[in-house]
Each structure stands twice: as C-alpha cells, then as structure tokens.
Short mmCIF file of C-alpha atoms and ligand atoms in Angstrom, two decimals:
data_model
loop_
_atom_site.label_atom_id
_atom_site.label_comp_id
_atom_site.label_asym_id
_atom_site.label_seq_id
_atom_site.Cartn_x
_atom_site.Cartn_y
_atom_site.Cartn_z
CA UNK A 11 -26.15 47.82 6.36
CA UNK A 12 -29.78 48.76 6.88
CA UNK A 13 -31.09 48.24 10.35
CA UNK A 14 -34.78 48.10 9.46
CA UNK A 15 -36.02 46.92 6.11
CA UNK A 16 -39.68 47.23 5.21
CA UNK A 17 -40.62 45.66 1.88
CA UNK A 18 -43.92 45.98 0.05
CA UNK A 19 -45.97 46.12 3.26
CA UNK A 20 -49.77 46.12 2.84
CA UNK A 21 -52.39 46.03 5.58
CA UNK A 22 -56.16 46.04 5.11
CA UNK A 23 -58.31 45.97 8.25
CA UNK A 24 -61.17 43.45 8.28
CA UNK A 25 -64.42 44.99 7.06
CA UNK A 26 -62.66 47.72 5.04
CA UNK A 27 -62.01 47.60 1.30
CA UNK A 28 -59.12 50.07 1.08
CA UNK A 29 -55.70 49.23 2.55
CA UNK A 30 -54.66 51.43 5.50
CA UNK A 31 -51.04 50.85 4.36
CA UNK A 32 -50.37 50.02 0.74
CA UNK A 33 -47.16 48.61 -0.84
CA UNK A 34 -44.87 50.51 1.53
CA UNK A 35 -41.11 49.97 1.26
CA UNK A 36 -38.24 51.80 2.96
CA UNK A 37 -35.00 51.19 4.85
CA UNK A 38 -33.65 52.76 8.03
CA UNK A 39 -29.99 52.83 9.06
CA UNK A 40 -28.70 52.07 12.56
CA UNK A 41 -29.02 55.16 14.78
CA UNK A 42 -31.20 57.02 12.29
CA UNK A 43 -34.22 59.06 13.43
CA UNK A 44 -37.17 58.75 11.05
CA UNK A 45 -40.58 60.41 11.21
CA UNK A 46 -43.65 58.96 9.53
CA UNK A 47 -45.51 62.19 8.73
CA UNK A 48 -49.00 62.56 7.34
CA UNK A 49 -52.56 63.73 8.01
CA UNK A 50 -55.02 61.94 10.26
CA UNK A 51 -56.04 58.57 8.82
CA UNK A 52 -53.11 58.32 6.38
CA UNK A 53 -51.93 55.03 7.92
CA UNK A 54 -48.89 56.16 9.93
CA UNK A 55 -50.03 54.59 13.24
CA UNK A 56 -50.89 51.37 11.43
CA UNK A 57 -47.36 51.31 9.99
CA UNK A 58 -45.88 51.83 13.47
CA UNK A 59 -48.09 49.08 14.89
CA UNK A 60 -46.99 46.72 12.11
CA UNK A 61 -43.32 47.38 12.97
CA UNK A 62 -44.08 46.82 16.68
CA UNK A 63 -45.96 43.59 15.93
CA UNK A 64 -49.34 44.77 17.30
CA UNK A 65 -50.81 44.23 13.82
CA UNK A 66 -49.98 41.73 11.11
CA UNK A 67 -49.68 42.68 7.42
CA UNK A 68 -51.34 40.56 4.76
CA UNK A 69 -48.41 41.21 2.40
CA UNK A 70 -44.78 42.24 2.66
CA UNK A 71 -41.95 41.74 5.12
CA UNK A 72 -40.32 43.47 8.09
CA UNK A 73 -36.68 42.89 9.03
CA UNK A 74 -35.25 44.48 12.19
CA UNK A 75 -31.55 44.08 12.98
CA UNK A 76 -31.13 41.36 10.35
CA UNK A 77 -33.94 39.27 11.89
CA UNK A 78 -37.08 38.57 9.88
CA UNK A 79 -39.97 39.71 12.09
CA UNK A 80 -42.86 39.22 9.73
CA UNK A 81 -43.66 37.99 6.23
CA UNK A 82 -46.34 35.85 4.56
CA UNK A 83 -45.50 32.78 6.66
CA UNK A 84 -43.74 33.98 9.83
CA UNK A 85 -44.61 36.39 12.63
CA UNK A 86 -42.55 37.26 15.72
CA UNK A 87 -44.74 38.62 18.58
CA UNK A 88 -44.15 42.17 19.92
CA UNK A 89 -42.37 41.13 23.14
CA UNK A 90 -39.72 39.25 21.13
CA UNK A 91 -38.94 42.02 18.64
CA UNK A 92 -36.58 44.12 20.76
CA UNK A 93 -38.78 47.16 20.21
CA UNK A 94 -39.34 49.94 22.80
CA UNK A 95 -42.56 51.97 22.66
CA UNK A 96 -43.33 55.52 23.82
CA UNK A 97 -47.07 56.16 23.63
CA UNK A 98 -48.84 59.47 23.06
CA UNK A 99 -50.16 59.59 26.66
CA UNK A 100 -46.84 58.09 27.96
CA UNK A 101 -48.77 55.13 29.53
CA UNK A 102 -46.90 55.37 32.87
CA UNK A 103 -48.18 53.26 35.77
CA UNK A 104 -49.79 55.84 38.10
CA UNK A 105 -49.22 53.79 41.28
CA UNK A 106 -45.49 53.22 40.59
CA UNK A 107 -42.64 55.67 41.26
CA UNK A 108 -40.29 56.90 38.57
CA UNK A 109 -37.69 54.27 39.39
CA UNK A 110 -40.32 51.49 39.44
CA UNK A 111 -41.80 52.67 36.15
CA UNK A 112 -38.41 52.75 34.44
CA UNK A 113 -37.39 49.32 35.79
CA UNK A 114 -40.77 47.69 35.12
CA UNK A 115 -40.34 44.35 33.35
CA UNK A 116 -36.53 44.64 33.30
CA UNK A 117 -35.24 41.32 34.60
CA UNK A 118 -31.49 41.46 34.01
CA UNK A 119 -29.02 41.32 36.89
CA UNK A 120 -27.76 44.84 36.24
CA UNK A 121 -31.29 46.27 36.82
CA UNK A 122 -30.28 48.85 39.45
CA UNK A 123 -27.29 50.13 37.47
CA UNK A 124 -29.19 50.19 34.18
CA UNK A 125 -32.15 52.11 35.66
CA UNK A 126 -29.75 54.67 37.17
CA UNK A 127 -27.91 54.89 33.88
CA UNK A 128 -31.04 55.71 31.87
CA UNK A 129 -32.26 58.12 34.57
CA UNK A 130 -28.94 59.95 34.15
CA UNK A 131 -29.41 59.90 30.42
CA UNK A 132 -32.83 61.58 30.57
CA UNK A 133 -31.67 63.91 33.35
CA UNK A 134 -34.10 62.66 36.00
CA UNK A 135 -31.79 61.81 38.88
CA UNK A 136 -33.36 63.15 42.08
CA UNK A 137 -36.88 62.30 40.85
CA UNK A 138 -36.64 58.54 41.53
CA UNK A 139 -39.29 58.41 44.27
CA UNK A 140 -41.86 60.67 42.65
CA UNK A 141 -45.12 59.35 41.20
CA UNK A 142 -46.19 60.32 37.65
CA UNK A 143 -48.78 62.85 38.91
CA UNK A 144 -45.93 64.67 40.71
CA UNK A 145 -44.09 65.30 37.43
CA UNK A 146 -44.49 67.87 34.64
CA UNK A 147 -45.53 66.72 31.15
CA UNK A 148 -41.95 66.94 29.90
CA UNK A 149 -40.65 64.93 32.85
CA UNK A 150 -43.31 62.25 32.33
CA UNK A 151 -42.27 62.02 28.73
CA UNK A 152 -38.63 61.54 29.73
CA UNK A 153 -39.68 58.73 32.13
CA UNK A 154 -41.53 57.03 29.25
CA UNK A 155 -38.46 57.34 27.03
CA UNK A 156 -36.18 56.06 29.83
CA UNK A 157 -38.45 53.03 30.28
CA UNK A 158 -38.34 52.32 26.53
CA UNK A 159 -34.52 52.70 26.42
CA UNK A 160 -33.79 50.68 29.59
CA UNK A 161 -33.91 47.34 27.76
CA UNK A 162 -31.51 48.53 25.07
CA UNK A 163 -34.08 48.10 22.27
CA UNK A 164 -33.05 47.60 18.64
CA UNK A 165 -35.49 50.35 17.78
CA UNK A 166 -37.66 52.76 19.75
CA UNK A 167 -41.07 53.67 18.32
CA UNK A 168 -42.67 56.94 19.43
CA UNK A 169 -46.34 57.65 18.68
CA UNK A 170 -47.06 61.42 18.59
CA UNK A 171 -44.92 61.97 21.73
CA UNK A 172 -45.16 65.78 21.64
CA UNK A 173 -48.88 66.20 21.13
CA UNK A 174 -49.72 66.65 24.84
CA UNK A 175 -47.12 69.37 25.43
CA UNK A 176 -47.67 73.11 25.14
CA UNK A 177 -45.78 75.07 22.47
CA UNK A 178 -42.75 76.21 24.54
CA UNK A 179 -42.13 72.85 26.15
CA UNK A 180 -42.64 71.15 22.80
CA UNK A 181 -39.78 73.15 21.24
CA UNK A 182 -37.50 72.24 24.15
CA UNK A 183 -38.50 68.55 24.25
CA UNK A 184 -37.86 68.11 20.51
CA UNK A 185 -34.23 69.07 21.09
CA UNK A 186 -33.89 67.05 24.31
CA UNK A 187 -35.47 63.86 22.99
CA UNK A 188 -33.43 64.03 19.78
CA UNK A 189 -30.21 64.46 21.80
CA UNK A 190 -31.02 61.58 24.16
CA UNK A 191 -31.79 59.22 21.27
CA UNK A 192 -28.68 60.29 19.35
CA UNK A 193 -26.47 59.86 22.45
CA UNK A 194 -27.57 56.23 22.73
CA UNK A 195 -27.25 55.60 18.97
CA UNK A 196 -30.73 54.06 19.08
CA UNK A 197 -32.72 53.74 15.86
CA UNK A 198 -35.99 55.65 16.29
CA UNK A 199 -39.24 55.88 14.37
CA UNK A 200 -41.61 58.71 15.27
CA UNK A 201 -45.21 59.10 14.14
CA UNK A 202 -46.43 62.66 13.76
CA UNK A 203 -48.98 64.76 11.90
CA UNK A 204 -47.04 67.91 12.84
CA UNK A 205 -44.57 69.10 10.22
CA UNK A 206 -42.65 71.19 12.78
CA UNK A 207 -41.99 68.09 14.93
CA UNK A 208 -40.87 66.18 11.86
CA UNK A 209 -38.58 68.93 10.52
CA UNK A 210 -36.96 69.50 13.92
CA UNK A 211 -36.34 65.97 15.07
CA UNK A 212 -35.73 63.75 12.04
CA UNK A 213 -32.71 62.69 10.03
CA UNK A 214 -35.20 61.71 7.34
CA UNK A 215 -38.95 62.13 6.94
CA UNK A 216 -41.33 59.71 5.23
CA UNK A 217 -44.41 61.61 4.04
CA UNK A 218 -47.50 59.41 3.77
CA UNK A 219 -50.93 60.05 2.30
CA UNK A 220 -53.81 57.58 1.92
CA UNK A 221 -51.61 54.65 2.91
CA UNK A 222 -48.91 55.37 0.33
CA UNK A 223 -45.45 56.93 0.61
CA UNK A 224 -45.32 60.28 -1.15
CA UNK A 225 -41.68 61.18 -0.52
CA UNK A 226 -38.69 60.12 1.57
CA UNK A 227 -35.98 62.69 2.24
CA UNK A 228 -34.06 64.81 4.71
CA UNK A 229 -36.07 67.65 6.32
CA UNK A 230 -34.35 70.08 3.93
CA UNK A 231 -35.15 68.00 0.85
CA UNK A 232 -38.77 67.54 1.90
CA UNK A 233 -39.20 71.28 2.52
CA UNK A 234 -37.16 72.66 -0.37
CA UNK A 235 -37.70 69.99 -3.01
CA UNK A 236 -41.17 68.54 -2.48
CA UNK A 237 -42.01 66.08 -5.26
CA UNK A 238 -45.72 66.79 -5.46
CA UNK A 239 -48.37 69.24 -4.38
CA UNK A 240 -49.45 67.11 -1.44
CA UNK A 241 -45.96 67.24 0.12
CA UNK A 242 -45.41 70.92 -0.61
CA UNK A 243 -48.77 71.82 0.92
CA UNK A 244 -48.59 69.49 3.90
CA UNK A 245 -45.03 70.42 4.87
CA UNK A 246 -45.24 74.20 5.13
CA UNK A 247 -47.33 76.49 2.96
CA UNK A 248 -46.77 77.21 -0.66
CA UNK A 249 -47.93 79.32 -3.61
CA UNK A 250 -48.73 76.99 -6.48
CA UNK A 251 -48.69 78.32 -10.05
CA UNK A 252 -49.56 76.24 -13.12
CA UNK A 253 -46.85 75.67 -15.72
CA UNK A 254 -46.36 73.82 -19.01
CA UNK A 255 -43.07 72.21 -19.99
CA UNK A 256 -41.90 73.65 -23.32
CA UNK A 257 -41.11 71.46 -26.33
CA UNK A 258 -37.34 71.87 -25.73
CA UNK A 259 -37.96 70.02 -22.41
CA UNK A 260 -35.60 72.45 -20.66
CA UNK A 261 -37.93 75.24 -19.51
CA UNK A 262 -41.43 75.73 -18.21
CA UNK A 263 -43.84 78.42 -19.33
CA UNK A 264 -45.65 80.09 -16.42
CA UNK A 265 -47.53 83.26 -15.70
CA UNK A 266 -44.24 84.63 -14.30
CA UNK A 267 -42.55 84.01 -17.66
CA UNK A 268 -40.23 81.24 -18.76
CA UNK A 269 -38.34 79.44 -15.98
CA UNK A 270 -35.45 77.07 -16.59
CA UNK A 271 -35.92 73.54 -15.25
CA UNK A 272 -33.07 71.91 -13.31
CA UNK A 273 -30.88 69.31 -15.06
CA UNK A 274 -32.28 65.77 -14.85
CA UNK A 275 -35.87 66.88 -14.07
CA UNK A 276 -38.52 64.12 -14.30
CA UNK A 277 -40.98 65.86 -16.66
CA UNK A 278 -41.83 65.29 -20.31
CA UNK A 279 -42.46 67.78 -23.12
CA UNK A 280 -45.73 69.71 -22.84
CA UNK A 281 -46.53 68.19 -19.43
CA UNK A 282 -48.67 70.33 -17.11
CA UNK A 283 -46.75 70.78 -13.87
CA UNK A 284 -46.96 72.83 -10.68
CA UNK A 285 -44.51 75.61 -9.88
CA UNK A 286 -44.24 76.04 -6.10
CA UNK A 287 -42.94 79.17 -4.43
CA UNK A 288 -42.53 79.22 -0.63
CA UNK A 289 -43.95 82.31 1.18
CA UNK A 290 -40.51 83.24 2.53
CA UNK A 291 -38.97 83.09 -0.96
CA UNK A 292 -40.76 86.20 -2.19
CA UNK A 293 -38.96 89.47 -1.44
CA UNK A 294 -40.75 92.77 -1.10
CA UNK A 295 -39.43 96.24 -1.91
CA UNK A 296 -40.77 99.76 -2.41
CA UNK A 297 -39.80 99.71 -6.08
CA UNK A 298 -38.51 97.24 -8.69
CA UNK A 299 -40.26 93.97 -9.34
CA UNK A 300 -43.76 92.67 -9.88
CA UNK A 301 -46.38 95.16 -8.61
CA UNK A 302 -48.77 93.89 -5.93
CA UNK A 303 -51.34 95.27 -3.51
CA UNK A 304 -51.40 94.25 0.17
CA UNK A 305 -54.79 92.66 0.91
CA UNK A 306 -54.29 91.49 4.51
CA UNK A 307 -51.59 90.60 7.02
CA UNK A 308 -51.23 88.86 10.36
CA UNK A 309 -48.40 89.71 12.77
CA UNK A 310 -46.91 86.41 14.04
CA UNK A 311 -44.07 87.77 16.21
CA UNK A 312 -41.19 86.27 14.24
CA UNK A 313 -42.79 87.03 10.84
CA UNK A 314 -45.73 88.75 9.17
CA UNK A 315 -48.00 86.50 7.09
CA UNK A 316 -49.13 88.72 4.23
CA UNK A 317 -51.61 88.14 1.41
CA UNK A 318 -51.10 90.25 -1.72
CA UNK A 319 -52.83 90.52 -5.09
CA UNK A 320 -49.98 90.44 -7.60
CA UNK A 321 -50.17 91.69 -11.19
CA UNK A 322 -48.47 88.81 -12.96
CA UNK A 323 -46.32 89.42 -16.05
CA UNK A 324 -48.87 87.45 -18.14
CA UNK A 325 -51.51 90.09 -17.30
CA UNK A 326 -53.65 88.19 -14.77
CA UNK A 327 -53.99 88.94 -11.07
CA UNK A 328 -52.92 86.22 -8.63
CA UNK A 329 -53.22 86.03 -4.86
CA UNK A 330 -49.91 85.15 -3.20
CA UNK A 331 -48.99 84.52 0.41
CA UNK A 332 -45.71 85.96 1.69
CA UNK A 333 -43.85 85.61 4.96
CA UNK A 334 -42.11 88.91 5.73
CA UNK A 335 -39.64 90.13 8.34
CA UNK A 336 -41.49 91.42 11.45
CA UNK A 337 -39.89 94.89 11.10
CA UNK A 338 -41.64 95.43 7.77
CA UNK A 339 -44.24 98.26 8.02
CA UNK A 340 -47.34 97.35 6.02
CA UNK A 341 -50.76 98.75 5.37
CA UNK A 342 -53.76 97.21 3.67
CA UNK A 343 -54.07 98.62 0.16
CA UNK A 344 -50.36 99.52 0.03
CA UNK A 345 -48.55 99.05 -3.29
CA UNK A 346 -45.43 96.86 -3.07
CA UNK A 347 -43.07 95.18 -5.54
CA UNK A 348 -42.16 91.50 -5.48
CA UNK A 349 -39.06 89.57 -6.51
CA UNK A 350 -39.04 85.78 -6.65
CA UNK A 351 -35.60 84.19 -6.47
CA UNK A 352 -35.35 81.40 -9.10
CA UNK A 353 -33.36 79.16 -6.76
CA UNK A 354 -36.30 78.99 -4.38
CA UNK A 355 -38.77 77.68 -6.92
CA UNK A 356 -39.59 73.96 -7.00
CA UNK A 357 -41.35 72.00 -9.72
CA UNK A 358 -44.01 69.44 -8.92
CA UNK A 359 -45.73 66.56 -10.66
CA UNK A 360 -49.46 67.13 -11.00
CA UNK A 361 -50.96 63.82 -9.87
CA UNK A 362 -54.59 63.07 -9.07
CA UNK A 363 -53.83 64.02 -5.46
CA UNK A 364 -52.62 67.45 -6.49
CA UNK A 365 -55.72 68.21 -8.42
CA UNK A 366 -57.91 67.27 -5.49
CA UNK A 367 -56.11 69.44 -2.92
P1 ATP B 408 -54.30 59.49 13.26
O1 ATP B 408 -53.22 60.51 13.15
O2 ATP B 408 -55.69 60.07 13.25
O3 ATP B 408 -54.08 58.48 14.35
P2 ATP B 408 -53.16 57.68 11.26
O4 ATP B 408 -52.48 58.32 10.12
O5 ATP B 408 -52.30 57.18 12.34
O6 ATP B 408 -54.27 58.64 11.86
P3 ATP B 408 -54.28 55.03 11.14
O7 ATP B 408 -54.72 55.04 12.58
O8 ATP B 408 -53.14 54.19 10.78
O9 ATP B 408 -54.03 56.51 10.62
O10 ATP B 408 -55.53 54.62 10.23
C1 ATP B 408 -55.44 54.42 8.84
C2 ATP B 408 -56.79 53.98 8.31
O11 ATP B 408 -57.13 52.70 8.84
C3 ATP B 408 -57.93 54.92 8.68
O12 ATP B 408 -58.83 54.99 7.59
C4 ATP B 408 -58.57 54.23 9.87
O13 ATP B 408 -59.96 54.53 9.95
C5 ATP B 408 -58.36 52.76 9.55
N1 ATP B 408 -58.23 51.96 10.77
C6 ATP B 408 -57.31 52.12 11.78
N2 ATP B 408 -57.45 51.16 12.73
C7 ATP B 408 -58.48 50.36 12.31
C8 ATP B 408 -59.11 49.19 12.85
N3 ATP B 408 -58.69 48.63 13.99
N4 ATP B 408 -60.14 48.67 12.15
C9 ATP B 408 -60.56 49.19 10.97
N5 ATP B 408 -60.00 50.30 10.40
C10 ATP B 408 -58.97 50.87 11.07
#
C-alpha cells in the first residue's frame, strides 16, 4: 500500500505562463526516504510545498496515508495534514530552549515523555536547557528534526537540510539523519540540489528538471542507468559519445566500435542515442588499449580527475575525463592506454533537453 500518492500534479504561479510543476505523478511507500533532486528553479520546493499544503495545485491530487489532502475540489490545510517540516535554516525559536523548541505546539498529555523520547532519538539528552545559539549546526539540525518528529507525523518533509553544514559535518549528518528517520519508520521527503546528499540518504531519488520528472529510481539505478543526458550529467559526471542504433536493433555504432545493446532496450532502428561512460569506468595502463595523451589532472585526495585526449578507434580525437586512483603517477603529455569496460556503459535517449545541455 502506497503511503503517499501524487497524481498528475500541476502548479502554475499567478503571473507566470510556464508551470513550476507539470503533470507530476509518483508514489511513496511507508517508511521510504525519497529525495526530490534537481537544479535551482526546477520546481522541487514547489512540489514539497504542495505536499505540505502551503501551495495549492490547479490540477492533480495528493493522498497521504489514505486521506485525500488536495484535488480539484478539496483542500486540507497544512496544520491538518499530519506533516512535519524541517526547514533549510532549521527555523528554531531563538528565545526558547531545546526542550521548549521540541515541545512547541505539542498538546498531548504525554508531552514530557514524548519530548524526552525524541531527544533520546536524536541523541540530545543533556542539551535540554540550551538555547539554539549555544548549539552547533548539526545539533540545531537534530533539534529541528526532533521537533518535526515529536508529533508522530505521517510524513516529514526536509527542505535542503544539509546546505548550511560544512563538508565533514554534512557527511556525518547524512548518516545520522537517515538512521534517525529509519529508526522511527517515518516516511520522509527531502529536497536537494546536491547529488551527493541524494545518493547518500535516499531509498529512491526523483530527478526533476523544468517542472517535470526525468527519472525515478534507487541511487544505484539513477547513477548507473540514467535514462537521459540530463540525469547522467546532473548526477555525477559523464563522458557522452554519440551513437546510432544499427538496423538489427541489437547494437549501436559508435566511435569506439560496435557495442551491444542490453535486452529490452527502448530504442528504435537507426535512432541517434547517447553512449555514456562514467569517469571511473575507464581504466588506464602503460600498454594495451586505446592510446591517449594526458592533458591535465587535479589531485582530489581520494582520486585524480584527469583529462585525456584519446585517439578513438574511428580515427578522431576525443577529450575524455577519467577518475583515477590517487596512487597513479601522471604527467602532462604522458602517453597512456585506456580500456572501457562494456558493463559500465549506459545508453541514453537524446531528447531536446540532451541537445541543449
Ligand atoms: P531552488 O533550489 O532555487 O529553491 P527549486 O527547484 O526549489 O529552486 P522552485 O522554488 O520550486 O524551484 O521554483 C520553480 C519555479 O517557480 C521557478 O521558476 C521559480 O521562479 C518559480 N516560483 C517559485 N515560487 C514562486 C512564486 N511564489 N511566484 C512566482 N513564481 C514562483
């Protein structure tokens, strides 16, 4: 049974001619963690606000926990939706202590026990009497999450919750927040423009561009089997080579040679498609493989981002980006040899979006 069901949702703001969210449909299961991922202005915050009830769609419906929250004729206001919010800046009350912040607006009889319970859950016992300015960014975030969870919401919505944290803390908080949400079996919808957040925290990712869903899948599916150039470029980096599906509809002709398409692929004969190769899927050796010259490289600590000019089997030269092991010794101008593993190649539809990016 789906816990959240969004059907054909469309929202156009007054005074604009293009919908911010257009014909969006998806389902979320109970306890699932979903990230709405996309670039600035793609409509992800609007979608979150529609689910919360801060905006009303002109078309489509929203069901949460079997209850119809919004459609063409009905609209349940935010405070009656059973939705908890965690805002980007945490929105804690500066003049209230941790315990007062977490208990704010909670009117049930078990208030004291429930507040203590969620403080345990987010590991903030001992901090009850502190004010927000006496807490670190990560601790403030945990207070905001505790406040959202205190009322046992049907779903918790989190708007870019990691964007104010520095890189180290961000890594740690992704794990912590995911664990806390999973431990409570709460359904959660994150909004993020950061692919690393989305890959680390989500059970499934919904990639959005220009108000429309591009792909829905697990982090692994989104990264390894992107369905179009927008997804493959937005989630990680990729080398994109043009290809043409052969008339047998089983292989694609590319500058690397003929590559077999997977069974059940969605392409038609003679279609122009994209062949995407991830930077970490290209192996480098001193001999054997496609010759290439190192043009530049940047040491990243855990990898070396390297740009090479490769002499492709079809005779042309193509710039490729590789991600190499940090122990690899490289010099600009050095001759290397490349091997691309067929299993790491993905095939993409060339839509209008692809051609623009
Ligand atoms: P960001 O990551 O920058 O917050 P986003 O993906 O969350 O972006 P939205 O805030 O949902 O995008 O905005 C989607 C589109 O709707 C944008 O073109 C934006 O300019 C427009 N928009 C958002 N809010 C309003 C509003 N209140 N009135 C008119 N247009 C709006």
